[in-house]
XYZ file of C-alpha atoms in Angstrom:
516
model
C 0.000 0.000 0.000
C 2.819 2.433 0.812
C 4.210 1.820 -2.711
C 0.834 2.806 -4.186
C 0.705 5.907 -1.986
C 4.205 7.124 -2.737
C 4.381 6.121 -6.408
C 0.971 7.135 -7.717
C -0.926 9.323 -5.233
C 1.569 11.644 -3.553
C 3.606 12.812 -6.617
C 0.706 14.665 -8.348
C -0.350 16.189 -5.014
C 3.144 17.422 -4.162
C 3.872 18.584 -7.715
C 0.711 20.657 -7.856
C 1.497 22.158 -4.449
C 4.820 23.400 -5.831
C 3.414 24.315 -9.246
C 0.625 26.468 -7.774
C 2.693 27.997 -4.973
C 2.479 31.765 -4.690
C 6.144 32.552 -5.029
C 6.030 36.336 -4.606
C 4.642 36.198 -1.075
C 6.672 33.098 -0.292
C 10.014 34.755 -1.035
C 8.950 38.061 0.474
C 8.444 36.284 3.827
C 11.075 33.587 3.307
C 12.781 34.182 6.673
C 9.607 33.801 8.730
C 8.398 30.865 6.616
C 11.676 28.980 7.026
C 11.604 29.709 10.763
C 8.121 28.174 11.111
C 8.357 25.524 8.389
C 11.852 24.103 8.989
C 13.053 25.084 12.465
C 9.522 24.727 13.853
C 9.189 21.282 12.280
C 12.417 20.152 13.939
C 11.160 21.448 17.286
C 7.842 19.648 16.790
C 9.728 16.527 15.745
C 11.787 16.640 18.956
C 8.768 17.229 21.204
C 6.751 14.412 19.620
C 9.674 11.966 19.635
C 10.627 12.680 23.245
C 7.011 12.755 24.435
C 6.113 9.492 22.718
C 9.169 7.787 24.219
C 7.936 8.742 27.694
C 4.226 8.028 27.110
C 4.385 4.952 24.866
C 7.744 3.446 25.782
C 6.788 -0.223 26.012
C 7.460 -2.365 22.944
C 8.709 0.392 20.607
C 12.211 0.898 19.231
C 14.151 4.156 19.123
C 13.509 4.500 15.392
C 9.763 4.114 16.046
C 9.771 7.106 18.411
C 11.643 9.183 15.859
C 9.280 8.016 13.113
C 6.260 9.068 15.206
C 7.850 12.517 15.549
C 8.390 12.844 11.787
C 4.969 11.443 10.845
C 2.942 13.701 13.124
C 5.115 16.760 12.525
C 3.566 16.941 9.013
C 0.683 19.436 9.153
C -2.298 20.053 6.881
C -3.596 23.621 7.062
C -6.050 23.482 4.159
C -9.129 24.231 6.311
C -7.615 27.531 7.439
C -6.616 28.496 3.895
C -10.122 27.729 2.638
C -11.693 30.448 4.778
C -8.806 32.902 5.127
C -8.866 35.977 2.900
C -5.539 36.414 1.172
C -6.304 39.964 0.077
C -7.104 41.107 3.625
C -4.395 39.087 5.409
C -1.501 38.594 2.960
C 1.119 38.035 5.653
C -0.974 35.535 7.604
C -1.957 33.669 4.454
C 1.622 33.451 3.165
C 2.923 32.196 6.543
C 0.233 29.509 6.869
C 0.694 28.456 3.247
C 4.505 28.576 3.294
C 4.816 26.794 6.636
C 2.561 23.995 5.416
C 4.598 23.490 2.237
C 8.024 23.522 3.917
C 6.715 21.500 6.853
C 5.600 18.630 4.618
C 8.887 18.622 2.717
C 10.919 18.633 5.954
C 8.861 15.815 7.512
C 9.215 13.598 4.445
C 12.991 14.047 4.307
C 13.242 13.522 8.078
C 11.543 10.124 7.858
C 13.731 9.203 4.898
C 16.788 10.119 6.995
C 15.516 8.033 9.927
C 15.292 5.006 7.647
C 19.024 5.392 6.933
C 20.074 5.405 10.592
C 20.902 2.415 12.762
C 19.923 2.991 16.390
C 20.285 -0.460 17.848
C 22.154 1.022 20.818
C 19.583 3.749 21.379
C 19.653 7.438 20.542
C 23.203 8.771 20.983
C 24.801 12.072 20.023
C 26.584 10.318 17.203
C 23.290 9.065 15.817
C 21.755 12.527 16.149
C 24.594 14.137 14.174
C 24.357 11.374 11.578
C 20.613 12.026 11.297
C 21.181 15.755 10.742
C 23.888 15.047 8.169
C 21.649 12.598 6.322
C 18.842 15.159 6.352
C 21.033 17.897 4.860
C 22.417 15.514 2.236
C 19.001 14.228 1.177
C 17.467 17.696 1.183
C 20.251 19.279 -0.886
C 20.571 16.540 -3.501
C 16.798 16.052 -3.849
C 16.297 19.807 -4.227
C 19.059 19.958 -6.857
C 17.544 17.079 -8.841
C 14.108 18.694 -8.813
C 15.406 22.112 -9.854
C 17.588 20.527 -12.525
C 14.632 18.634 -13.999
C 12.539 21.817 -14.038
C 15.293 23.843 -15.713
C 15.817 21.092 -18.285
C 12.108 21.111 -19.108
C 12.121 24.916 -19.406
C 15.149 24.890 -21.719
C 13.605 22.262 -23.991
C 10.311 24.123 -24.250
C 12.144 27.361 -24.989
C 14.261 25.878 -27.783
C 11.946 23.272 -29.339
C 9.987 24.198 -32.461
C 6.642 22.438 -32.188
C 3.996 22.469 -34.903
C 0.735 24.177 -34.024
C -1.227 20.985 -34.706
C 0.214 19.107 -31.729
C 1.607 21.996 -29.680
C -0.734 21.811 -26.673
C -0.573 18.044 -26.183
C 3.226 17.913 -26.570
C 3.845 20.823 -24.201
C 1.568 19.438 -21.496
C 2.991 15.929 -21.905
C 6.571 17.196 -21.694
C 5.859 18.996 -18.406
C 4.129 15.921 -16.960
C 6.839 13.483 -18.034
C 9.686 15.703 -16.829
C 8.132 16.269 -13.421
C 7.416 12.570 -12.841
C 10.872 11.677 -14.144
C 12.400 13.854 -11.413
C 10.538 11.756 -8.832
C 11.623 8.422 -10.323
C 15.274 9.431 -10.719
C 15.465 10.706 -7.141
C 13.930 7.513 -5.769
C 16.285 5.344 -7.834
C 19.222 7.356 -6.491
C 18.072 6.809 -2.906
C 17.011 10.437 -2.474
C 13.578 11.907 -1.708
C 11.441 11.788 -4.858
C 8.674 13.729 -3.139
C 11.000 16.649 -2.422
C 12.427 16.506 -5.955
C 9.005 16.650 -7.621
C 7.974 19.515 -5.326
C 10.894 21.718 -6.390
C 10.419 20.598 -9.991
C 6.896 22.016 -9.758
C 8.180 25.348 -8.429
C 10.841 25.593 -11.152
C 8.491 24.615 -13.974
C 5.899 27.175 -12.869
C 8.556 29.914 -12.786
C 10.279 29.188 -16.107
C 8.725 26.486 -18.309
C 5.168 27.772 -17.848
C 5.995 30.924 -19.813
C 7.558 28.977 -22.674
C 4.322 27.251 -23.675
C 1.259 28.464 -25.533
C -1.643 30.080 -23.736
C -3.874 27.081 -24.452
C -1.256 24.742 -22.942
C -0.980 26.983 -19.885
C -4.673 26.623 -19.100
C -4.626 22.896 -19.836
C -1.562 22.307 -17.645
C -2.972 24.251 -14.730
C -6.328 22.475 -14.789
C -4.921 19.020 -15.564
C -2.535 18.911 -12.619
C -5.055 20.488 -10.270
C -7.530 17.771 -11.278
C -4.970 14.986 -10.836
C -4.088 16.360 -7.406
C -7.727 16.550 -6.369
C -8.451 12.995 -7.547
C -5.404 11.645 -5.690
C -6.448 13.356 -2.486
C -10.021 12.112 -2.729
C -8.696 8.566 -3.211
C -6.673 9.009 -0.018
C -9.766 10.320 1.777
C -11.787 7.301 0.686
C -8.993 4.928 1.626
C -8.569 6.499 5.070
C -12.293 6.132 5.699
C -12.424 2.515 4.558
C -9.184 1.381 6.142
C -10.118 2.882 9.495
C -12.860 0.273 9.790
C -10.903 -2.619 8.279
C -11.711 -5.664 10.494
C -8.277 -7.244 9.921
C -6.475 -4.134 11.055
C -8.642 -3.786 14.136
C -8.139 -7.488 14.922
C -4.385 -6.854 15.255
C -4.872 -3.610 17.175
C -4.724 -3.220 20.937
C -7.773 -1.018 21.487
C -6.862 0.583 24.807
C -3.315 1.195 23.618
C -4.627 2.869 20.456
C -6.927 5.089 22.559
C -4.009 6.072 24.782
C -1.857 6.834 21.727
C -4.698 8.910 20.265
C -5.185 11.017 23.399
C -1.479 11.412 24.083
C -0.592 12.442 20.541
C -3.340 15.067 20.361
C -2.144 16.574 23.642
C 1.447 16.624 22.363
C 0.337 18.239 19.095
C -1.376 21.153 20.839
C 1.394 21.669 23.409
C 4.141 21.373 20.799
C 2.524 23.926 18.486
C 2.030 26.418 21.305
C 5.607 26.047 22.562
C 7.207 27.333 19.373
C 4.514 29.266 17.465
C 4.008 32.067 19.996
C 7.745 32.647 20.667
C 8.443 32.641 16.921
C 5.673 35.196 16.345
C 7.216 37.437 19.001
C 10.633 36.996 17.352
C 9.123 37.974 13.994
C 7.565 41.092 15.510
C 10.944 42.179 16.912
C 12.712 42.168 13.532
C 9.880 42.855 11.074
C 7.812 46.034 10.640
C 4.867 43.878 9.532
C 3.595 42.602 12.884
C 1.652 39.426 13.664
C -1.154 40.194 16.165
C -2.051 37.772 18.943
C -5.215 36.630 17.134
C -3.231 35.749 14.009
C -0.630 33.953 16.135
C -3.387 31.743 17.517
C -4.683 31.049 13.992
C -1.181 29.987 12.881
C -1.026 27.652 15.868
C -4.517 26.268 15.164
C -3.874 25.703 11.459
C -0.983 23.356 12.249
C -2.961 21.050 14.547
C -4.591 19.221 11.621
C -3.017 16.159 10.023
C -3.777 14.753 6.578
C -2.504 12.901 3.509
C 1.215 13.170 4.208
C 0.931 11.791 7.754
C -1.182 8.896 6.472
C 1.270 8.005 3.710
C 4.286 8.269 6.005
C 2.640 6.015 8.606
C 2.071 3.265 6.024
C 5.593 3.768 4.675
C 7.241 3.153 8.048
C 4.898 0.865 9.995
C 3.451 -1.249 7.171
C 6.060 -1.466 4.378
C 5.089 -5.021 3.374
C 1.321 -4.702 3.712
C 1.205 -7.151 6.632
C 1.635 -5.061 9.756
C 1.957 -6.745 13.122
C 0.266 -5.727 16.346
C 2.388 -2.622 16.974
C 2.267 -1.542 13.338
C -1.509 -1.972 13.126
C -2.001 -0.085 16.390
C 0.073 2.887 15.230
C -1.570 2.950 11.788
C -5.046 2.893 13.329
C -3.939 5.676 15.681
C -2.704 7.737 12.724
C -5.963 7.253 10.804
C -8.100 8.246 13.793
C -5.941 11.314 14.483
C -6.299 12.358 10.822
C -10.083 11.835 10.835
C -10.478 13.662 14.147
C -8.385 16.614 13.001
C -10.172 16.899 9.644
C -13.704 16.574 11.052
C -13.401 18.327 14.422
C -10.506 20.767 14.043
C -11.252 21.474 10.389
C -14.957 21.866 11.071
C -14.291 24.351 13.885
C -11.921 26.478 11.790
C -14.551 28.572 9.977
C -16.511 29.641 13.101
C -13.222 30.242 14.917
C -11.998 32.614 12.209
C -15.366 34.355 12.098
C -15.049 34.984 15.814
C -11.384 36.009 15.931
C -11.150 37.819 12.574
C -14.658 38.666 11.337
C -13.301 41.302 8.955
C -10.948 38.833 7.228
C -12.710 35.459 7.162
C -14.612 34.715 3.975
C -18.032 33.178 4.582
C -18.567 31.717 1.138
C -14.985 31.097 0.115
C -15.217 33.833 -2.538
C -14.062 37.348 -1.838
C -12.969 40.195 -4.062
C -13.019 37.923 -7.078
C -10.729 35.336 -5.489
C -12.263 31.884 -5.437
C -10.750 29.313 -3.124
C -11.963 26.381 -5.187
C -9.820 23.505 -3.954
C -10.941 21.460 -0.978
C -7.910 19.210 -1.041
C -5.684 17.963 1.733
C -2.391 19.321 0.519
C -3.106 21.492 -2.538
C -2.991 24.919 -0.981
C -4.007 26.898 -4.054
C -6.781 28.974 -5.562
C -8.202 29.433 -9.012
C -7.066 33.029 -8.897
C -4.342 34.190 -6.584
C -1.766 36.915 -6.145
C 0.146 36.214 -9.347
C -0.821 39.596 -10.734
C 0.378 41.415 -7.606
C 3.713 43.151 -8.120
C 5.791 43.849 -5.043
C 8.068 46.897 -5.551
C 11.739 45.920 -5.565
C 12.600 48.251 -2.712
C 9.884 46.653 -0.536
C 11.197 43.133 -0.994
C 13.399 41.294 1.465
C 17.165 41.169 0.892
C 16.985 37.549 -0.248
C 14.111 38.346 -2.606
C 15.936 41.347 -4.133
C 19.164 39.421 -4.724
C 17.347 36.473 -6.261
C 15.230 38.745 -8.498
C 18.381 40.381 -9.885
C 20.141 37.065 -10.542
C 16.990 35.622 -12.074
C 16.498 38.549 -14.424
C 20.136 38.871 -15.537
C 21.215 35.236 -15.846
C 18.394 32.694 -15.516
C 15.511 34.044 -17.594
C 17.543 34.755 -20.746
C 18.460 31.047 -20.818
C 15.393 29.285 -19.425
C 12.579 31.762 -20.087
C 10.178 33.234 -17.577
C 7.707 36.021 -17.070
C 10.046 38.939 -17.763
C 11.655 37.405 -20.831
C 8.283 36.292 -22.163
C 6.840 39.811 -21.938
C 9.961 41.410 -23.423
C 10.376 39.050 -26.383
C 8.501 40.105 -29.521
C 5.921 37.752 -30.947
C 5.936 37.074 -34.667
C 2.463 36.928 -36.178
C 1.566 36.641 -39.852
C -1.224 38.995 -40.885
C -3.134 39.391 -44.103
C -3.462 43.013 -45.229
C -6.864 43.289 -46.877
C -8.311 46.303 -48.645
C -11.632 46.544 -50.458
C -9.991 47.322 -53.791
C -7.525 44.395 -53.571
C -8.573 41.177 -55.246
C -5.579 39.311 -53.812
C -4.482 41.027 -50.599
C -0.697 41.010 -50.068
C 0.852 39.385 -47.030
C 2.650 41.443 -44.403
C 4.441 40.380 -41.259
C 4.780 42.502 -38.191
C 6.223 42.318 -34.721
C 4.437 43.692 -31.675
C 4.769 43.435 -27.959
C 1.896 41.895 -26.062
C -0.360 44.146 -24.002
C 0.529 47.149 -26.197
C -1.863 48.985 -28.470
C -1.239 48.405 -32.165
C -0.096 51.640 -33.813
C 2.196 50.572 -36.657
C 2.418 51.874 -40.223
C 2.190 48.941 -42.618
C 3.337 49.011 -46.234
C 2.348 46.774 -49.121
C 5.139 45.293 -51.227
C 4.046 47.410 -54.234
C 4.167 50.863 -52.643
C 6.422 52.995 -50.574
C 3.623 54.791 -48.799
C 1.249 53.770 -46.047
C -1.549 51.258 -46.228
C -2.958 51.600 -49.686
C -3.676 50.166 -53.080
C -1.155 49.293 -55.757
C -0.930 52.896 -56.984
C 0.045 54.174 -53.548
C -3.287 55.848 -52.685
C -5.066 55.228 -49.409
C -7.762 52.589 -49.438
C -11.342 53.266 -48.496
C -11.456 51.033 -45.468
C -8.218 49.134 -44.882
C -8.116 46.644 -42.068
C -5.685 44.052 -40.814
C -6.913 40.526 -40.339
C -5.486 37.315 -38.967
C -6.293 33.819 -40.125
C -9.612 33.522 -38.308
C -10.887 36.738 -39.873
C -11.030 38.794 -36.671
C -10.239 42.448 -37.281
C -7.294 43.567 -35.202
C -6.805 47.097 -36.529
C -8.610 49.650 -38.627
C -6.937 52.611 -40.200
C -7.677 56.002 -38.609
C -9.183 56.983 -41.980
C -12.150 54.835 -41.011
C -12.889 57.103 -38.016
C -12.823 54.073 -35.790
C -10.848 53.575 -32.611
C -7.894 51.256 -32.831
C -8.389 47.977 -31.018
C -5.814 46.583 -28.655
C -3.718 43.797 -30.037
C -4.443 40.316 -28.687
C -3.010 37.408 -30.593
C -4.750 34.054 -30.115
C -1.801 32.347 -31.791
C 0.899 33.717 -29.546
C 3.617 31.241 -28.674
C 3.756 32.653 -25.158
C 0.949 33.029 -22.650
C -0.499 35.994 -20.864
C 1.735 37.486 -18.200
C -1.159 38.153 -15.890
C -1.998 34.515 -15.352
C 1.038 33.486 -13.342
C 3.137 34.658 -10.476
C 6.878 35.033 -10.450
């Protein structure tokens, strides 16, 4: 079962989480997000591991305690994001979103590192340093493989010449194959495929997305969002069915499972409170954008829920062969009940809690100011429309964000493509110049920048003047047409206003549809 989870269900979920991530806000608050998402996850991991060793010591190995810490350190804050207004609370939204993304990645790599350690003699300082070294090694190499796959996909899409007949299908297929290939290669190399496919999604959305046609952009966005949603619903169904599996309950010690359930929920709440509130105070000391006490509590609350990642990690560690023993079945049943409790109880209480604490920010219907939070998934923290059109002035960005933006603009985008290079590159479009007194209209080619009004003086091959007939005189009603017959421009002699240029055959997509 864990092979099915990790090979077929988690990759599309994780890829879409990276692909749809709001990178502007993420990098603007990168320091705070890394503090909560990485350092906070390690603190939560330590609290859960130490607490479980004291509460559930009998019959478990040292690696089991560490695995419990990694499994339950993975949060799922989708219920908070569903009702939180990004436009009214951009800082809060970006912290909750960013912490959830980095938290999942850190937990997955932590468990992978635990599998590489040998703690037969218990937890020693040597084993702890080995665990940290393995974590850094796995994280760095997996990240590099994911970014490399994304850059390779972007470079291919930028350089390949694809016929219009098969353009959309080839572009979408190339993105899908490249992203999944990053997962497979990382797993074959002994790295974290989940982390690799996550960073492949981020890289592809930043570079490769702008190297494909507008039709392929829409198809890619909807296709991967749909695959992610289907995968998560399959996990939901499986969690519900497997929770009441008679065979699993037959191997489960009921009272022990109840004790695990109660103890873990207490540790989750205490652990979140122990680092969230101090970290919020630390943020307020160094940042002019403060986090109020109510928002601090919401950040703490959003991380109490557990979801798809915790479920998959539990099966990966405690039931690798599909035939778990008594301890494995007990811990898996505990994980499933914790997930169901957090989704139903904690998730169900999130909307009224936000209405009470932040009535001016919480969205009642999930739609506010034209932003529709349409995804009810476990991990896919995205929206159908987000802050991709929001430009943050360079002087208002963090130091890390400013440095990266300069490097990206000067070195990366000229090679791999991207939003800036896509909007600056001219688009070649063939246009038929038709006049009423022309039996066979001549062909003219022009170059125009997207999102600019068309105000060019076209010449026919037979004249040296402006738009006109073969004798050089102005035509009665000249107009420029593209292949589908839609009028793009009328001469001012027609006393008609010029229409903005919008090419449906552009080889690059609209800049307003994606975030940097």
